[in-house]
XYZ file of C-alpha atoms in Angstrom:
568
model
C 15.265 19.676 -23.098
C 13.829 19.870 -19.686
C 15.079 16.587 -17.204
C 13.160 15.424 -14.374
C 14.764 16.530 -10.956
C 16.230 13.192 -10.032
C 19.392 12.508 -7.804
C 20.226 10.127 -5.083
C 19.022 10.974 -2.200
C 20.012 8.166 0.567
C 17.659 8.361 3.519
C 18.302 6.123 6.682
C 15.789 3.481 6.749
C 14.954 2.730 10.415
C 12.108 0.573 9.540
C 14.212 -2.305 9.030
C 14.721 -1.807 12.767
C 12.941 -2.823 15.593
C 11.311 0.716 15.979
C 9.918 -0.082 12.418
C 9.827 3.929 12.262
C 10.969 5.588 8.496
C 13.426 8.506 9.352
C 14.495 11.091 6.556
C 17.447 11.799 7.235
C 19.420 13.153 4.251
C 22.833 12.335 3.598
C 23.151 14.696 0.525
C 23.167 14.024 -2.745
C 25.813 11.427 -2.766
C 27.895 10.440 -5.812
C 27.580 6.679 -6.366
C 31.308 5.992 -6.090
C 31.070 7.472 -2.530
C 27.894 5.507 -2.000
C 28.787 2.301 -3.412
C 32.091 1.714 -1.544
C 30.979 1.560 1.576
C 28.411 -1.447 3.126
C 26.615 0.775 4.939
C 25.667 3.389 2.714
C 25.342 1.441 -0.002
C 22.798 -0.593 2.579
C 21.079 2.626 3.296
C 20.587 3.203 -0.715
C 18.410 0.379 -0.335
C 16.388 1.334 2.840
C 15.940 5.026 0.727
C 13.948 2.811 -2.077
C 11.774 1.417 0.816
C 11.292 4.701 2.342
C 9.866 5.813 -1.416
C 7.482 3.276 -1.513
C 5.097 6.307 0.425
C 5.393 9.829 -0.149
C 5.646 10.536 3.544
C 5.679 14.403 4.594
C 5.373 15.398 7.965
C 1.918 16.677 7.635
C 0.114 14.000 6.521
C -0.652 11.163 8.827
C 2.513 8.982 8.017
C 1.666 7.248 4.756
C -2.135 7.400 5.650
C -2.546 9.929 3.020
C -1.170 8.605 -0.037
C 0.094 11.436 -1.252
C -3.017 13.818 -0.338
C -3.229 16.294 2.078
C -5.141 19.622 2.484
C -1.951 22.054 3.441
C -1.903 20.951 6.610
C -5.381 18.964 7.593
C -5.161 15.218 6.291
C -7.292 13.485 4.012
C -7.554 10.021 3.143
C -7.258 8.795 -0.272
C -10.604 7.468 -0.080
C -12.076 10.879 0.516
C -11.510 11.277 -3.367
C -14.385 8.291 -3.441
C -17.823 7.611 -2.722
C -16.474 5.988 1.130
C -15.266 8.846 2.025
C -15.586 12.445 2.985
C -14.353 15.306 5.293
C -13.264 18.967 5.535
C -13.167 18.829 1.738
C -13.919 22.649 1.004
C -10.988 24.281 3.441
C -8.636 26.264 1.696
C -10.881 26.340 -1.427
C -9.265 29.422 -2.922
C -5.623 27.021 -2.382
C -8.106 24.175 -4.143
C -6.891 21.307 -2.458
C -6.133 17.877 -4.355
C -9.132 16.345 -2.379
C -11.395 19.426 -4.041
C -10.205 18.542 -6.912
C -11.004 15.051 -7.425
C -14.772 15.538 -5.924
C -15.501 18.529 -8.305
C -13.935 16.882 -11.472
C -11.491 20.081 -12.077
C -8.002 17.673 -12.732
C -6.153 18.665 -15.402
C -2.766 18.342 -17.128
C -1.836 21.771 -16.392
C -1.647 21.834 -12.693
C -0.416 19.386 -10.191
C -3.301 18.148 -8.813
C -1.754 17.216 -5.524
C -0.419 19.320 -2.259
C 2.654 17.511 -1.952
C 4.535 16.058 -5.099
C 3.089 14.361 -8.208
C 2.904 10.419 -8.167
C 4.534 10.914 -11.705
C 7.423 12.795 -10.891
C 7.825 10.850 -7.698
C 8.028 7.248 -8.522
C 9.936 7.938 -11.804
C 12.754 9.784 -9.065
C 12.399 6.447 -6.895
C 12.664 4.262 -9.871
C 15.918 5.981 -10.898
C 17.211 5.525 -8.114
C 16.157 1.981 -8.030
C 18.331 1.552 -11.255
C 20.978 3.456 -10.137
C 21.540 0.832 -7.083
C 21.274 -2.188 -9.571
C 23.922 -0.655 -11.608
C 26.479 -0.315 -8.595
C 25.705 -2.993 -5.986
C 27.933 -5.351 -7.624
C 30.675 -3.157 -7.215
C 30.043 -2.472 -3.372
C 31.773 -4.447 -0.144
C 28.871 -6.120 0.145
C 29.059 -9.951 0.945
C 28.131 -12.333 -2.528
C 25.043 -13.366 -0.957
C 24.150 -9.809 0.879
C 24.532 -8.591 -2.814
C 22.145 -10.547 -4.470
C 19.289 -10.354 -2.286
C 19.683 -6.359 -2.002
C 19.792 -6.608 -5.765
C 16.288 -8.865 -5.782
C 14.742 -6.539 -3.273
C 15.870 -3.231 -5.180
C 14.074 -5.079 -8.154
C 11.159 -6.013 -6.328
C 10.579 -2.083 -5.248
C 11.540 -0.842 -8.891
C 8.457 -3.334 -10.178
C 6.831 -1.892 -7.129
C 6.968 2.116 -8.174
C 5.586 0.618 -11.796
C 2.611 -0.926 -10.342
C 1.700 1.658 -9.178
C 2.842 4.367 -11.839
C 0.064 1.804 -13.562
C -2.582 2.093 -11.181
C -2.910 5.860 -11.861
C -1.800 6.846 -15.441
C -2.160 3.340 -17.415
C 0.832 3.025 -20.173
C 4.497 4.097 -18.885
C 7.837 4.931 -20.045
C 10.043 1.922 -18.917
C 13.648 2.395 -18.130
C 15.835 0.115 -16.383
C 19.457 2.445 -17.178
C 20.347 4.970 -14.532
C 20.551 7.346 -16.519
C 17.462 10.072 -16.476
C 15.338 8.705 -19.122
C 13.069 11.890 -19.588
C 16.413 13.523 -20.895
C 16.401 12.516 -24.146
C 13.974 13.033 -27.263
C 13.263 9.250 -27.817
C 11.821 8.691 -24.738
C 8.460 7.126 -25.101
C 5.102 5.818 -23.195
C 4.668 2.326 -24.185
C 1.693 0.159 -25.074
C -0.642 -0.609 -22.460
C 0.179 -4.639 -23.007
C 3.756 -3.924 -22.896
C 4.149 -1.915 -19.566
C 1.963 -4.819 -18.069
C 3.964 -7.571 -18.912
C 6.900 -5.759 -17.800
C 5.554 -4.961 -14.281
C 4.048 -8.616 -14.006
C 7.096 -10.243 -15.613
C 9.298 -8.618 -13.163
C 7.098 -9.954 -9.977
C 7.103 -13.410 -11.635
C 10.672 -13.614 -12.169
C 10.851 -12.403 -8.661
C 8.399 -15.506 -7.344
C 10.739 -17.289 -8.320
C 11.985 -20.400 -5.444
C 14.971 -18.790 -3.502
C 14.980 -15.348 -4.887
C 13.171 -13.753 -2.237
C 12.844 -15.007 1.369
C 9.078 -16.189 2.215
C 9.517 -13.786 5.463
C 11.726 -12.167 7.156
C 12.367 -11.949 11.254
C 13.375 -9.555 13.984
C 15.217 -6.289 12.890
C 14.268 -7.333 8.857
C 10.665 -7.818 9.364
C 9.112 -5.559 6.490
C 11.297 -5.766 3.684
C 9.865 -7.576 0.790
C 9.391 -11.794 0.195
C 8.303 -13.948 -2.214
C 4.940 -13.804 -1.359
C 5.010 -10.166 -1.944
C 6.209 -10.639 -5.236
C 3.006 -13.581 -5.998
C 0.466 -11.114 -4.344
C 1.654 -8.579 -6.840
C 1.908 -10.245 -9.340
C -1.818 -11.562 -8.959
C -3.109 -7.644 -8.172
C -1.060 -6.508 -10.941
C -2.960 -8.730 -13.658
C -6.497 -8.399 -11.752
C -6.445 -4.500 -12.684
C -5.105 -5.573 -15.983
C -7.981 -7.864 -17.247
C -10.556 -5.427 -15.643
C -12.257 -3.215 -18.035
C -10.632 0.044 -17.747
C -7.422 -1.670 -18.992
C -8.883 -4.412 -21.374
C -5.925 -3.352 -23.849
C -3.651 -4.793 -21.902
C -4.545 -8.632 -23.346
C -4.501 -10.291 -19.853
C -7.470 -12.395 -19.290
C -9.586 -12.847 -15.792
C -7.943 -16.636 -16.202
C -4.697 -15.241 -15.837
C -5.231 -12.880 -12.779
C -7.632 -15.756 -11.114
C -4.106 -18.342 -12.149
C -1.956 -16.203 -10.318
C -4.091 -15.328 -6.925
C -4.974 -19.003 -6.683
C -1.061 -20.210 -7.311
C -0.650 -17.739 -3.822
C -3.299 -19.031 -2.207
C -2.240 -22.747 -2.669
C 0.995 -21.985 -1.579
C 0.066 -19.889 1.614
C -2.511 -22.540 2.851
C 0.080 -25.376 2.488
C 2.420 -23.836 4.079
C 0.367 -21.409 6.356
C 2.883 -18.613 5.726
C 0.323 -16.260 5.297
C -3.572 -16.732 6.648
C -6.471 -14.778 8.203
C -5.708 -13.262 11.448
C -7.517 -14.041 15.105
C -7.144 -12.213 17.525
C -5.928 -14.587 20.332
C -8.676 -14.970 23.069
C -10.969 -12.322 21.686
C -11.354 -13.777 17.957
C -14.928 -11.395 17.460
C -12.475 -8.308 17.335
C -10.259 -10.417 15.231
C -10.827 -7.371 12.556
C -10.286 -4.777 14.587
C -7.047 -5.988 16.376
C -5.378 -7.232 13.338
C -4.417 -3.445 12.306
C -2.651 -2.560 15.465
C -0.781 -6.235 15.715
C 2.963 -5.155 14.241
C 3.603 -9.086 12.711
C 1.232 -11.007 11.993
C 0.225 -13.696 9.485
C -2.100 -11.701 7.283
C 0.832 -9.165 6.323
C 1.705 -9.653 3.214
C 3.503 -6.074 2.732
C 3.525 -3.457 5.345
C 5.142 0.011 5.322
C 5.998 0.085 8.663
C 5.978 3.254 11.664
C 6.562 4.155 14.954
C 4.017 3.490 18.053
C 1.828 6.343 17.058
C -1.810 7.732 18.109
C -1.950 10.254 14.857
C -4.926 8.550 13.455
C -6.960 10.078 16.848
C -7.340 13.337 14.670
C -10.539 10.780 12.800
C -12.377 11.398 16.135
C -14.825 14.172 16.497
C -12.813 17.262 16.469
C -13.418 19.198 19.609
C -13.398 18.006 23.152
C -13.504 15.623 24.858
C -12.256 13.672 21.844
C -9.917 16.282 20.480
C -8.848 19.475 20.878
C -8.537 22.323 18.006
C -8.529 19.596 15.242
C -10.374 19.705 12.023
C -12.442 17.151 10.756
C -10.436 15.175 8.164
C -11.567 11.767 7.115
C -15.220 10.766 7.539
C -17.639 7.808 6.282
C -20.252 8.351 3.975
C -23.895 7.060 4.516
C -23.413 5.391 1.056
C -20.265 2.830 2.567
C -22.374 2.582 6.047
C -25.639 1.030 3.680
C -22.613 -1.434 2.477
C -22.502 -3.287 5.369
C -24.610 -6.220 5.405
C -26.534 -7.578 8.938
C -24.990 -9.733 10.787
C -26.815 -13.155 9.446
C -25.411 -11.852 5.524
C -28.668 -10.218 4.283
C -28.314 -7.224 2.526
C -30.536 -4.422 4.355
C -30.514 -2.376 1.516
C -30.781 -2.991 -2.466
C -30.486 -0.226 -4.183
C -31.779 3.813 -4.267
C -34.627 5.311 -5.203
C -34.455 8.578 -7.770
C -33.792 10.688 -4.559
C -31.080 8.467 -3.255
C -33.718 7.331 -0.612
C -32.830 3.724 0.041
C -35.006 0.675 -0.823
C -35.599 -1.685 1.608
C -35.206 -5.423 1.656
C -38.355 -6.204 3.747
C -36.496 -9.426 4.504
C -33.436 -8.379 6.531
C -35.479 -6.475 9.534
C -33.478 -3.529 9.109
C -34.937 -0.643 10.165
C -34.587 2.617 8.742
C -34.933 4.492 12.299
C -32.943 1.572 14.513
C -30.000 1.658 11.210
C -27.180 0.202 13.515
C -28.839 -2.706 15.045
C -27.591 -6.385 13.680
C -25.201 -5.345 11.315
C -22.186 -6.625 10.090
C -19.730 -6.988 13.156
C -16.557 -5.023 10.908
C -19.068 -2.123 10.992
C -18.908 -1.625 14.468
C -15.133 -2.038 14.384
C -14.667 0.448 11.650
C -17.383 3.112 11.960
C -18.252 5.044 14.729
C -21.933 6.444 14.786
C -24.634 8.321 16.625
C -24.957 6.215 19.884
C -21.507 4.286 20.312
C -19.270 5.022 22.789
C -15.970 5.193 22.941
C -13.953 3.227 25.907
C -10.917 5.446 26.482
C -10.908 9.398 26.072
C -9.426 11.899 28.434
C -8.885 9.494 31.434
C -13.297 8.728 30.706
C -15.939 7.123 27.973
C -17.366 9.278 25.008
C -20.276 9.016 23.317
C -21.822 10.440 19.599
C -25.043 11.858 20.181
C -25.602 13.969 16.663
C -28.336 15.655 18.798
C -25.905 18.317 20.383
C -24.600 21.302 18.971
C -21.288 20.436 17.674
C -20.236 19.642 14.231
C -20.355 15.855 13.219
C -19.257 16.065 10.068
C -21.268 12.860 7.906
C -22.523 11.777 11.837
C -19.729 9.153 11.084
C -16.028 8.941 11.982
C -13.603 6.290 11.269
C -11.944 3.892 14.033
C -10.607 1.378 11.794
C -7.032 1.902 12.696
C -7.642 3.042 15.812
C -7.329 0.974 19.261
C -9.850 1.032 21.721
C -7.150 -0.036 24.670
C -5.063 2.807 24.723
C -5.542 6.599 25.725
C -5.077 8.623 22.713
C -5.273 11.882 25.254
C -3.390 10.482 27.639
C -0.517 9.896 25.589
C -1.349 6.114 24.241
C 0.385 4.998 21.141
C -0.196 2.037 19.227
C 0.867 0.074 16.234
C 0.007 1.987 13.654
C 1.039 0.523 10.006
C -0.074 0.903 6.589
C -0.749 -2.250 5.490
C -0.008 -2.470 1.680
C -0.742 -6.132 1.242
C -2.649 -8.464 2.862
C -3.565 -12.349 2.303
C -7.483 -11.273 2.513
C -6.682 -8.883 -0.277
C -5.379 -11.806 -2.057
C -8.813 -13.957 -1.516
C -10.798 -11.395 -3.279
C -8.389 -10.606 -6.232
C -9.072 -14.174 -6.732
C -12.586 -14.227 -6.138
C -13.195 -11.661 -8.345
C -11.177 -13.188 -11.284
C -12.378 -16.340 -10.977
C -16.185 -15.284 -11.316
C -15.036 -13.046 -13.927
C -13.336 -15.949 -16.039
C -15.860 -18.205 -16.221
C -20.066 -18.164 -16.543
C -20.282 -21.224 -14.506
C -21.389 -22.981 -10.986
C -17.933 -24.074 -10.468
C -16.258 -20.866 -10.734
C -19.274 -19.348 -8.902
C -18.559 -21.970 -5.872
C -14.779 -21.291 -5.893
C -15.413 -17.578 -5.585
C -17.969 -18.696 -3.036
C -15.579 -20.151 -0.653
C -13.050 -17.433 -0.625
C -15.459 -14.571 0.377
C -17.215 -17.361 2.924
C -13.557 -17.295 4.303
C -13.445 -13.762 4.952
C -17.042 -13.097 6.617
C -16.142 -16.208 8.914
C -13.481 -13.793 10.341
C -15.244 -11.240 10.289
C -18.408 -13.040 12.084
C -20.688 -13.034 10.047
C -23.086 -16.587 10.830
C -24.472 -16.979 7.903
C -22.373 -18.400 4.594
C -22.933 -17.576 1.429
C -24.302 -20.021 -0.979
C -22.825 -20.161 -4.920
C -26.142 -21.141 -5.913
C -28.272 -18.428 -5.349
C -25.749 -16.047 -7.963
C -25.476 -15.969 -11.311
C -22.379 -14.214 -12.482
C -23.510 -10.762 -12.514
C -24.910 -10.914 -9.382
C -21.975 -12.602 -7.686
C -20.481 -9.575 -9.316
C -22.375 -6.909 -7.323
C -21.804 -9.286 -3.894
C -17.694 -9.723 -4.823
C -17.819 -5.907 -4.861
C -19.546 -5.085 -2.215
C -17.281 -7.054 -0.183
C -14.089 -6.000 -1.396
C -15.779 -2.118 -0.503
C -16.400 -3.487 3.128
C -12.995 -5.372 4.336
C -11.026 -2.966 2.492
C -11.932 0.327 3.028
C -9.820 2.692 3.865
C -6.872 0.425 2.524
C -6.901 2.701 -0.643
C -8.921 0.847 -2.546
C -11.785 2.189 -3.654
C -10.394 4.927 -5.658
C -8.983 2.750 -8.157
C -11.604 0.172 -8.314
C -14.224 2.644 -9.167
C -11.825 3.362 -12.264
C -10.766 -0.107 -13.409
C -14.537 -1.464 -13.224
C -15.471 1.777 -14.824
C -18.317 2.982 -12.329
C -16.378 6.030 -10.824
C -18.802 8.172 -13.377
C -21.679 6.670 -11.706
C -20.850 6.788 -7.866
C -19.118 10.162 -7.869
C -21.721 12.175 -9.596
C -24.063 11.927 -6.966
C -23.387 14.011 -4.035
C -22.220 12.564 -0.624
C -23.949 11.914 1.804
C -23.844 11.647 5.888
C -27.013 11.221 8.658
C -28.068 13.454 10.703
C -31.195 13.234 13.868
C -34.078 15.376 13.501
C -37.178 15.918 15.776
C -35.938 12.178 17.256
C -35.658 10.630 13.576
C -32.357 9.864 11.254
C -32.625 11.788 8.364
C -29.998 11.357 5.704
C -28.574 14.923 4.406
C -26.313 16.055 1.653
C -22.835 16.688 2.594
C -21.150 18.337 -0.900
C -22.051 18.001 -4.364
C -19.565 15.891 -6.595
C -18.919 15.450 -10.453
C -16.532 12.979 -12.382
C -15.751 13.300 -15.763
C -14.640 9.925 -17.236
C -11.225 11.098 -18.231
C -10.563 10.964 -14.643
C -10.374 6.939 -15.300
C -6.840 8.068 -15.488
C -4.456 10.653 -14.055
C -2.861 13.620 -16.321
C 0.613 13.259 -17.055
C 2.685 16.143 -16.473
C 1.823 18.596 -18.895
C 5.103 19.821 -18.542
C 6.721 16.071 -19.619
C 4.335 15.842 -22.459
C 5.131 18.814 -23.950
C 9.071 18.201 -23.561
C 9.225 15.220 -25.106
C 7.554 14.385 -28.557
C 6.767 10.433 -27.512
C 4.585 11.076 -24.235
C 1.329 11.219 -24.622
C -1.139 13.004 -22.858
C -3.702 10.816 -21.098
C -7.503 10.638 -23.320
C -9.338 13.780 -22.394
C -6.885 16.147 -20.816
């Protein structure tokens, strides 16, 4: 019987430091007696299960990645959507993970990632998550140190489930430390069971005085009770949607839980929208370089960094021998609203050619005027300029000879204050969980629950919340939706404040419209003879089975009670 290669591997979690920076250091593969005798490594076992909850590799932006890369060129998770693009065809004989996902060649028979498999490493993290519940009782630990290491190492066991869940569906669910995949009875469960587990667990976990609502100084980023609601809430949303209708929980459910967070979190203000203090119209901008802050719900914190510089242009003055990684498509660019809320463009023509709504006075050859202020803070295109480069200003004009990639780059992350050639670093963390995250889950359950005005207006007010940030001057109004259509606006704006969060891979899955949106090819904009002109940037197709991830092939065919995924 093959096992899955798990030990205990304790890695020194500096993030729980002021530095907030993740170092690997291995200590070997410890025994648990020699771990669990002594405080401090038994204190780094638990930083090792927050290091896990990213697969970070030296290569790969951080935890920017999500497990993707292209050997050594990065690529966002959301390149593997209809948001994203990039250098997608290097290394095609290698076929990179990327390649993979845009050309609809995953199968069960090849890891369809650079780096490791999400299977093979979250079941390793979980293991070792119930290897550290079995022993902390028996470490130094004080009684009160002990039980909220033991709450925490629950919290990020529940954690690696979610989002096992997010990509394969059904799980095997083991909470002995011993290697589950080692024995013959080993089985994937239902789909209803391995929800209520993972949303049981978060519940349980809600729970008054088993996790702190935040923590301060050197602990800032470990996991609260707030973490454990929002979870809860996004673990239920993806359960009720249609991809995962099997699992029994209904809209009402999800919208319950979001809303019981959202009561909580305006009472007591523990979490709420950031603004950026004096400059509140780059409120969305400055909120991902501001370390702590009330909008962080769960953050996977790292070092002062200016990695995320390799999204510029790749060649000088904006960077030098880089590749072009991580670009937006013309299809999230039409997302984007203008600035008064009216959507420029309704839908696509047979030839993707957009139509028009006469009524917003956009203009098809002036595309960037009056739009949505987040697209200016997260997309850079032909025109802008850049404040900081090189000691000097930089502009996009798609009119010279270089390569632009799409004729869009993303500066989401970035920070337009520092010097990224000139050594500037910035806070740079991958924000996991966020309170205007936890606003849409709920819009989108609410509308979802109901066919009425009153779930229409609560919906309403939540999204009316977020475009206030963002500065947008016109609210929405619940009467002029019907449910489908509210639909279609909750989803568009979930694509727009979220993107490049990691996302939109798995909501094109769970609502079921990945087949639709990846089998048309991507596309960028380009300027011809003094006109935009859109132009295909590679051709993409999805095959449906691609809802969900293959299992290992390798598990599946060692053990009689794991499934293969439908389709592969």
């Amino acid at each position: 019987m093959k096992r899955l290669s798990v030990f205990l591997s304790v890695l020194l979690l500096a993030g729980c430091s002021n530095e907030g920076l993740l170092d690997s250091t291995d200590l070997d593969e410890l025994t648990s007696d020699k771990v669990f005798t002594d405080a401090e490594n038994t204190r780094k076992a638990l930083y090792n299960l927050y290091g896990n909850m990213r697969d970070v590799r030296n290569n790969n932006s951080g935890s920017f990645s999500m497990l993707f890369n292209m050997n050594v060129t990065v690529a966002m998770l959301d390149n593997a959507t209809d948001d994203g693009a990039g250098n997608t065809t290097r290394n095609a004989g290698v076929s990179p993970g990327i390649q993979k996902y845009i050309t609809g060649s995953i199968s069960g028979t090849s890891n369809p990632l650079v780096t490791e498999h999400p299977w093979n490493f979250f079941y390793r993290a979980i293991r070792n998550a119930n290897i550290f519940l079995a022993h902390v009782d028996q470490s130094p630990l004080p009684a009160s140190e002990k039980q909220s290491s033991a709450n925490q190492a629950r919290f990020l066991r529940a954690y690696f489930y979610h989002e096992l869940f997010r990509w394969f569906g059904p799980l095997v669910i083991s909470m002995a430390p011993e290697d589950p995949f080692a024995f013959d009875t080993v089985r994937r469960e239902t789909l209803q069971q391995t929800v209520r587990f993972i949303a049981n667990e978060f519940d349980a976990l809600s729970a008054e005085g088993a996790l702190p609502d935040q923590w301060d100084g050197a602990d800032y980023g470990r996991v609260t009770r707030t973490a454990a609601m929002a979870y809860k809430a996004r673990t239920l949303l993806y359960a009720a949607s249609p991809l995962f209708q099997e699992s029994g929980v209904t809209w009402a459910e999800a919208a319950a839980a979001a809303e019981e967070l959202i009561t909580y979190a305006d009472a007591t203000q523990v979490h709420r929208l950031y603004v950026a203090p004096g400059e509140a119209e780059k409120s969305y901008t400055r909120y991902f370089n501001e370390r702590n802050n009330p909008e962080n719900i769960l953050v996977y914190l790292r070092a002062p960094d200016n990695d995320l510089y390799n999204l510029f242009p790749a060649f000088n003055p904006w960077n030098v021998n880089k590749e072009l990684t991580t670009v937006p498509t013309q299809w999230l660019v039409d997302a984007y609203d203008m600035a008064d809320g009216t959507e420029p463009i309704t839908g696509y023509n047979a030839d993707y050619s957009p139509i028009i709504n006469p009524l917003s006075g956009y203009d098809e050859q002036d595309p960037y005027a009056n739009r949505d202020p987040r697209f200016y803070q997260t997309i850079l295109h032909h025109g802008a300029t850049w404040p900081s480069v090189n000691k000097g200003t930089a502009t996009v004009d798609l009119t010279t000879p270089n390569n632009w990639g799409s004729g869009y780059f993303l500066v989401k992350y970035l920070d337009d204050r520092i010097d990224h050639r000139d050594n500037g670093k910035t806070s740079m963390n991958f924000i996991m969980m966020r309170y205007a995250e936890v606003l849409l889950n709920y819009a989108e359950a609410v509308n979802e629950s109901l066919d009425d005005a009153s779930a229409r207006q609560a919906a309403v007010e939540q999204l009316n919340r977020i475009r206030a940030r963002a500065g947008i001057t016109t609210p929405l109004s619940a009467a002029d939706y019907t449910q489908a259509t509210l639909r279609e606006r909750i989803r568009k704006e979930r694509r727009v404040e979220l993107c490049f969060e990691e996302h939109r891979f798995f909501d094109i899955r769970r609502w079921q419209i990945a087949h639709d949106v990846m089998n048309r090819p991507a596309i960028g904009i380009d300027v011809e003879n003094g006109k935009f002109v859109r132009k295909v940037l590679d051709q993409r197709s999805y095959n449906k089975r691609m809802n969900l991830s293959p299992v290992p092939v390798a598990e599946v065919n060692n053990a009689p009670l794991i499934y293969q995924n439908p389709g592969y």
